Every structure is written in C-alpha cells, then in structure tokens.
Short mmCIF file of C-alpha atoms in Angstrom, two decimals:
data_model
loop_
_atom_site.label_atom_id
_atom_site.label_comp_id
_atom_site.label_asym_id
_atom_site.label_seq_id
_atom_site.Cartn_x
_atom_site.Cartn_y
_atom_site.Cartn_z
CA UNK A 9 -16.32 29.35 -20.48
CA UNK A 10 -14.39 31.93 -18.28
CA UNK A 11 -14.56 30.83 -14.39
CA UNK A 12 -15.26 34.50 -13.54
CA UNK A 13 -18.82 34.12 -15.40
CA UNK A 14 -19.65 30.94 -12.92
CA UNK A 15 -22.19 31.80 -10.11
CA UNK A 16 -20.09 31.97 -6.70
CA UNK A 17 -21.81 29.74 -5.05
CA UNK A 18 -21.06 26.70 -7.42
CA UNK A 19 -17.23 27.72 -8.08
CA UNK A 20 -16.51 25.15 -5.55
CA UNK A 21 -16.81 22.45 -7.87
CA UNK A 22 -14.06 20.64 -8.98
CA UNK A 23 -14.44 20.75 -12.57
CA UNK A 24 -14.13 24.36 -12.63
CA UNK A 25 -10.36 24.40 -11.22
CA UNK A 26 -9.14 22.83 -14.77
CA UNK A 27 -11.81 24.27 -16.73
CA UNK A 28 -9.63 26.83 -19.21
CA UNK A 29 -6.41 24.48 -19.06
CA UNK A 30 -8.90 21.36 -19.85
CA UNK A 31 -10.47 23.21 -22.69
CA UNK A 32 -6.57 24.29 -24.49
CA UNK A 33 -5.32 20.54 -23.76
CA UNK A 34 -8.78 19.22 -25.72
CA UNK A 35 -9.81 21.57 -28.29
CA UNK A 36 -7.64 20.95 -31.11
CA UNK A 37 -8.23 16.94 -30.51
CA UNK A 38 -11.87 16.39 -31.06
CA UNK A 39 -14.10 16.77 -34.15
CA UNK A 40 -17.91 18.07 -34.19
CA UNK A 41 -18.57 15.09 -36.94
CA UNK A 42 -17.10 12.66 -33.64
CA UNK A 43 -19.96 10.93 -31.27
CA UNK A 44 -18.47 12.01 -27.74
CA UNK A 45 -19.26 10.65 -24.36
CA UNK A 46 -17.73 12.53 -21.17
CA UNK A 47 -17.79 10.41 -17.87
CA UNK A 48 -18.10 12.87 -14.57
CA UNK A 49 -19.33 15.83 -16.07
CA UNK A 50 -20.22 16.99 -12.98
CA UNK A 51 -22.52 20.02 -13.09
CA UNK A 52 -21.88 19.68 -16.80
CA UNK A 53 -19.76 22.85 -17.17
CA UNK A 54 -17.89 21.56 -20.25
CA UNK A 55 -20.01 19.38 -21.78
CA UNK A 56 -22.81 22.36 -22.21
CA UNK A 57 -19.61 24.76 -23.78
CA UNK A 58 -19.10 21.91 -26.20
CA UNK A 59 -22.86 21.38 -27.13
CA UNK A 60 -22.91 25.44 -27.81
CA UNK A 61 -19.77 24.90 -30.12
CA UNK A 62 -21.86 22.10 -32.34
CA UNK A 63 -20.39 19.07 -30.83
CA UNK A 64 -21.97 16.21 -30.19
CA UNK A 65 -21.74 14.87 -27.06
CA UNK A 66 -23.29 12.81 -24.32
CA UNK A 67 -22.40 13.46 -20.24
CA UNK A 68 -23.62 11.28 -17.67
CA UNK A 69 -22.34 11.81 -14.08
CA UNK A 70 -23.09 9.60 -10.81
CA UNK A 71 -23.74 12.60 -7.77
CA UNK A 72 -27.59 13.73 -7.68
CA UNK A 73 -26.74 16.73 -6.29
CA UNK A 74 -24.18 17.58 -9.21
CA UNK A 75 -26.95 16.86 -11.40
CA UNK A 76 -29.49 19.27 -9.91
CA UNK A 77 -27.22 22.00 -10.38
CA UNK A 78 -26.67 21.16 -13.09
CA UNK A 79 -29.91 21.64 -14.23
CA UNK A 80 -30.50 24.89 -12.59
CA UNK A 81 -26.73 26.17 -14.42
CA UNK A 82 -27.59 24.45 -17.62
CA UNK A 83 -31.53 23.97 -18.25
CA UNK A 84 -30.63 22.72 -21.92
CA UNK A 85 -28.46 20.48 -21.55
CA UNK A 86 -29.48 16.71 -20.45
CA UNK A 87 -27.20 15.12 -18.40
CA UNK A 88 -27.94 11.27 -18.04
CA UNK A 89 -27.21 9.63 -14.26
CA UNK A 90 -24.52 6.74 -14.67
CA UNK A 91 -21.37 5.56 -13.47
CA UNK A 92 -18.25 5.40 -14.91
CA UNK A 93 -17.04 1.79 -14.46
CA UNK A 94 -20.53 0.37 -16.14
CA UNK A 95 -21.85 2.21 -18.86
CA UNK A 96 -25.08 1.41 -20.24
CA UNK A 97 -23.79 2.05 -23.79
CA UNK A 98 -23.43 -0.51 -26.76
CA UNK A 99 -20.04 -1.67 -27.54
CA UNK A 100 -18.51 0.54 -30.14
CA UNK A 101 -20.91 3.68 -29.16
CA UNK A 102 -18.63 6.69 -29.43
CA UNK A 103 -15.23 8.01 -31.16
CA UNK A 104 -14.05 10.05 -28.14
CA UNK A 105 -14.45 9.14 -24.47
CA UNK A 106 -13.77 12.32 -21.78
CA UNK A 107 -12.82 12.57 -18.39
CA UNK A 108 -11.65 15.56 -16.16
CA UNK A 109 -10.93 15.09 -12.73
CA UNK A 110 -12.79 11.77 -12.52
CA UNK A 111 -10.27 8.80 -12.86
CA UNK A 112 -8.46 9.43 -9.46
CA UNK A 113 -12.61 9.21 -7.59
CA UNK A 114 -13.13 5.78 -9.07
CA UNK A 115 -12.04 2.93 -7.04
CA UNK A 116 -11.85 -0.27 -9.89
CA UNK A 117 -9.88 1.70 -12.26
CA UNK A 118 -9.19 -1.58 -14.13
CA UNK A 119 -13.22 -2.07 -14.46
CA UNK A 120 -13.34 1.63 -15.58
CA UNK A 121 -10.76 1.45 -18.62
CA UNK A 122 -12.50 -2.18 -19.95
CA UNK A 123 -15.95 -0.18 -19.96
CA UNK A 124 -14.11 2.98 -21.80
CA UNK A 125 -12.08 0.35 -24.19
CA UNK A 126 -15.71 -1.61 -24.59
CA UNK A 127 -17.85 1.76 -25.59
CA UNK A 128 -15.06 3.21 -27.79
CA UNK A 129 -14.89 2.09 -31.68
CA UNK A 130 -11.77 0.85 -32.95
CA UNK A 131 -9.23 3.43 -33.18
CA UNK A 132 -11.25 6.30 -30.94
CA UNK A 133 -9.49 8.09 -28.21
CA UNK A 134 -10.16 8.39 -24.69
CA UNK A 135 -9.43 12.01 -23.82
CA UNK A 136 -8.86 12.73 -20.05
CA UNK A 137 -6.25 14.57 -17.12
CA UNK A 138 -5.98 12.70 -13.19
CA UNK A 139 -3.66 14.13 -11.22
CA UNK A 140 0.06 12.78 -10.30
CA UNK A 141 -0.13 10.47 -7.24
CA UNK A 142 2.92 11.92 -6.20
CA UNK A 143 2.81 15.81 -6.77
CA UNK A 144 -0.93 15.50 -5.49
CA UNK A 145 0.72 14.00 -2.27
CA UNK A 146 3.10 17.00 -1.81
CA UNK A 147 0.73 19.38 -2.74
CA UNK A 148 -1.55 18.04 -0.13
CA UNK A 149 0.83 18.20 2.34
CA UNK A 150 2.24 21.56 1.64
CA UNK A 151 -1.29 23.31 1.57
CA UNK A 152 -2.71 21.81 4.72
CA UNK A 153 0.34 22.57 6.61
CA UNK A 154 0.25 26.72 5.85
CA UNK A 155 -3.02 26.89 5.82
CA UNK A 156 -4.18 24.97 8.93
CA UNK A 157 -7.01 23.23 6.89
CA UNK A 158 -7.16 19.84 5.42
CA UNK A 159 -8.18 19.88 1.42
CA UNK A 160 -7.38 16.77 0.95
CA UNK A 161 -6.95 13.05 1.74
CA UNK A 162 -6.58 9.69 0.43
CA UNK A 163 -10.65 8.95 1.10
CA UNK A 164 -11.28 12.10 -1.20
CA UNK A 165 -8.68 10.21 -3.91
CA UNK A 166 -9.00 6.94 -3.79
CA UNK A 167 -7.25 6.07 -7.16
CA UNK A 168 -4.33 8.27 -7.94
CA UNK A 169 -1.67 7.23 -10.09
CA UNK A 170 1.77 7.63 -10.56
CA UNK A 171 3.06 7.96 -14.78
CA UNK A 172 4.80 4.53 -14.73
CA UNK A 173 1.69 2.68 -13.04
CA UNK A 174 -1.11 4.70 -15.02
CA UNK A 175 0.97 4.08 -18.70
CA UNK A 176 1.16 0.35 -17.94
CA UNK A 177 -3.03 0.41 -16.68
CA UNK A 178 -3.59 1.95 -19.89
CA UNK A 179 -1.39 -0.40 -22.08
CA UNK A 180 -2.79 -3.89 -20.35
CA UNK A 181 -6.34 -2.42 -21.48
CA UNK A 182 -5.69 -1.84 -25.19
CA UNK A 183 -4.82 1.38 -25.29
CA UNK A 184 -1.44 2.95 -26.73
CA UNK A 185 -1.49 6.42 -24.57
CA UNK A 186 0.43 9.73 -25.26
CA UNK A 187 1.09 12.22 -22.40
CA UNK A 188 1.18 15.71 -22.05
CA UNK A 189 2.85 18.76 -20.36
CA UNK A 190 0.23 21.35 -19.58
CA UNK A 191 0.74 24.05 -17.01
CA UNK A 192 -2.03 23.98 -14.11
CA UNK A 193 -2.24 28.07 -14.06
CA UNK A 194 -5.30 29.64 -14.53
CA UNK A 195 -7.02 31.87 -12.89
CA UNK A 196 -9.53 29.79 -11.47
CA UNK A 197 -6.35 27.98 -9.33
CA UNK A 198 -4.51 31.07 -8.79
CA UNK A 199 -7.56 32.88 -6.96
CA UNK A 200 -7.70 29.60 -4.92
CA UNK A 201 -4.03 29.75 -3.63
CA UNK A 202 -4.30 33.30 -2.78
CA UNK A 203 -7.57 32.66 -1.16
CA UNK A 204 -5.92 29.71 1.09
CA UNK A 205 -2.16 31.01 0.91
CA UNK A 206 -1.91 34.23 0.22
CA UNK A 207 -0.53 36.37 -2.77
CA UNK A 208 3.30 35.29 -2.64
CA UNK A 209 2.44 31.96 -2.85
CA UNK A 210 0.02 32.38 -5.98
CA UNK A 211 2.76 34.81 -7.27
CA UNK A 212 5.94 32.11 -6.97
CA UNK A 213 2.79 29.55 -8.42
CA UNK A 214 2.27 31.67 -11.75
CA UNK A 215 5.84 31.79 -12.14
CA UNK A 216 6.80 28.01 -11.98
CA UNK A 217 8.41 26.37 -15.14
CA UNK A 218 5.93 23.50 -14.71
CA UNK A 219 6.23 22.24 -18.50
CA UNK A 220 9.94 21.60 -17.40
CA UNK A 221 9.50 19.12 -14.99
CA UNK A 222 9.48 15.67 -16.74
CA UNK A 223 6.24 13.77 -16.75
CA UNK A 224 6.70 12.11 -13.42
CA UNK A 225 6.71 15.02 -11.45
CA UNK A 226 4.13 16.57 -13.88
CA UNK A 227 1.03 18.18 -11.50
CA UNK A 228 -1.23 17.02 -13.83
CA UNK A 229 -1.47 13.70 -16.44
CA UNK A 230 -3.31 14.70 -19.77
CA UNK A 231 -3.57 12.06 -21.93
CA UNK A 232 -4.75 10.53 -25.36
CA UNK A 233 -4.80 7.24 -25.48
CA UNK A 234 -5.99 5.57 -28.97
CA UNK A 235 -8.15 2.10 -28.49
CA UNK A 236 -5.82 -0.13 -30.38
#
C-alpha cells in the first residue's frame, strides 16, 4: 500500500511512517502456506495488504479507537482486541509473529518476548523493527529543538532499546536474532520532515548513507529472530 492512497485524516498513525520500508524488510521472509499473527496492527494497514496478497494472518491490537478505524479503513478485515504481553493463543499457534512500531509502547518487554516465544512453534520467526534507544533520543532532541514542538518523550516510549541490550533480551528468551540495515526513507517520512523542518532538512535526510552506520547507531532495529 502506497501512503499517498491513505485518507489524510488517518496518516497520522504511526504505522504508516514505516509502512513501504516495513513491507521491503518483510516480504521476501514470510510464506502464504505460514499461520501469521501481527501484534499492534494498529488500524490494520498491513495486515489487510497481506490478507489481499493470500496470506494468512491474524492482527489483534489493544487501542479501541485504532480499532474503529480500522473498521471504517478496512470493513473486511477482522481485527481481534488483545494485548501484546498476554495472548490468548495456544502454545505453538503460529510460524511467524509481527510487530511494527509496537515493542518500544510495551512496558514488560520480558513478559512480551515469553508470550511471542510461547505462541510461536519451534523454529518460527518473530518478524519485527523498534527503534534505536539512542538515535530515537537524538532524533527527538534535534526535531523538537527546530521545530518548537515536542514529538516525542520517554512517556510516549516507554521501552526503547539499545542493539547490545535488545540482542541479549532476545537471546535470554530463546531466540537466536539476526539484524538488519534498512534505510528509514520513504516518502511517508520525508513529507513529515518537510512538513515539521522544512525542505533542506528532508533533502540532507534522503541523502544520508544510513545503511553505513553500524547497527548501533542504526535509526531503526529490524530483526528476525528464530525460536530456538
């Protein structure tokens, strides 16, 4: 799904910033013959572009109000109210387990990757991108200081992780993770910047080498990790 085909007055979403750089990272790394559960879906944005493709898959999200929408964006597609740190799945339900901009708004991330590790079958994947505690930080910092306004704060991300401290969460669960580089451009974020910044700024943005920058000062974590 292309942002620019998202009603304006829902764009301001969160799961619609990583939306075309969520779908690249994931596409190639899920079957349609794999039993998928995504946690968050939030209005349910990718979960009803995989259901068009043929894939099976299940989203439950916590906010009413995402779930309305939801139903007004996506009339066919059932989106099941639940949290993400206690699933009310059977052990062993699923083969993938997504996230998108969800880990970093749950505060017992220990609780959530037992109920992930619980719900997965041996050897399934949990698919999902948090940002970087520490780029997050700077970002923060830089964006409310030109633009006068204040996007974000630690009560809006209450679990953000660093790469050392999220690999070793993941490990102590079970899990044996990979990370990867993907560049945060898209035009979703770019029309944001410019919006809040200004054209030079989205400009010098589009232009940054981020898949140079080693993982720890990555803006973004994607990550497989394989239930062991």
């Amino acid at each position: 799904m292309k942002t620019k085909s998202i009603p304006l007055e829902y764009r301001h979403y969160e799961e619609f910033s990583s939306m075309e750089t969520n779908i690249r990272f994931l596409i190639d790394k899920i079957s349609k013959k794999e039993k998928i559960l995504e946690i968050g879906c939030g209005c349910g944005a990718l979960a009803n572009h995989l259901a068009a493709q043929g894939y099976d898959i299940a989203p439950i999200e916590l906010s009413r109000s995402a779930i309305r929408v939801g139903k007004k964006m996506f009339p066919g597609l059932r989106i099941i109210p639940m949290s993400g740190d206690n699933l009310k799945f059977k052990d062993g339900s699923f083969d993938v387990v997504l996230s998108f901009d969800v880990l970093e708004h749950i505060p017992n991330t220990s609780r959530h990757l037992e109920e992930v590790a619980r719900v997965l079958r041996d050897g399934g994947k949990y698919i999902f991108q948090t940002p970087n505690k520490i780029t997050n930080r700077l970002a923060a910092f830089v964006y409310n200081a030109l633009s006068g306004q204040k996007r974000w704060g630690t009560d809006y991300h209450c679990s953000l992780h660093t790469y050392p401290r999220l690999r070793n969460a993941l490990l102590q669960k079970g899990f044996q993770p990979r990370f990867y580089k993907m560049s945060p451009v898209n035009s979703h974020t770019l029309r944001r910047i410019q919006g809040g910044l200004g054209q030079l700024p989205a400009k010098i943005f589009k232009k940054f080498p981020f898949r140079y920058l080693p993982l720890f000062f990555q803006t973004n974590f994607y990550v497989v990790a394989v239930k062991r």
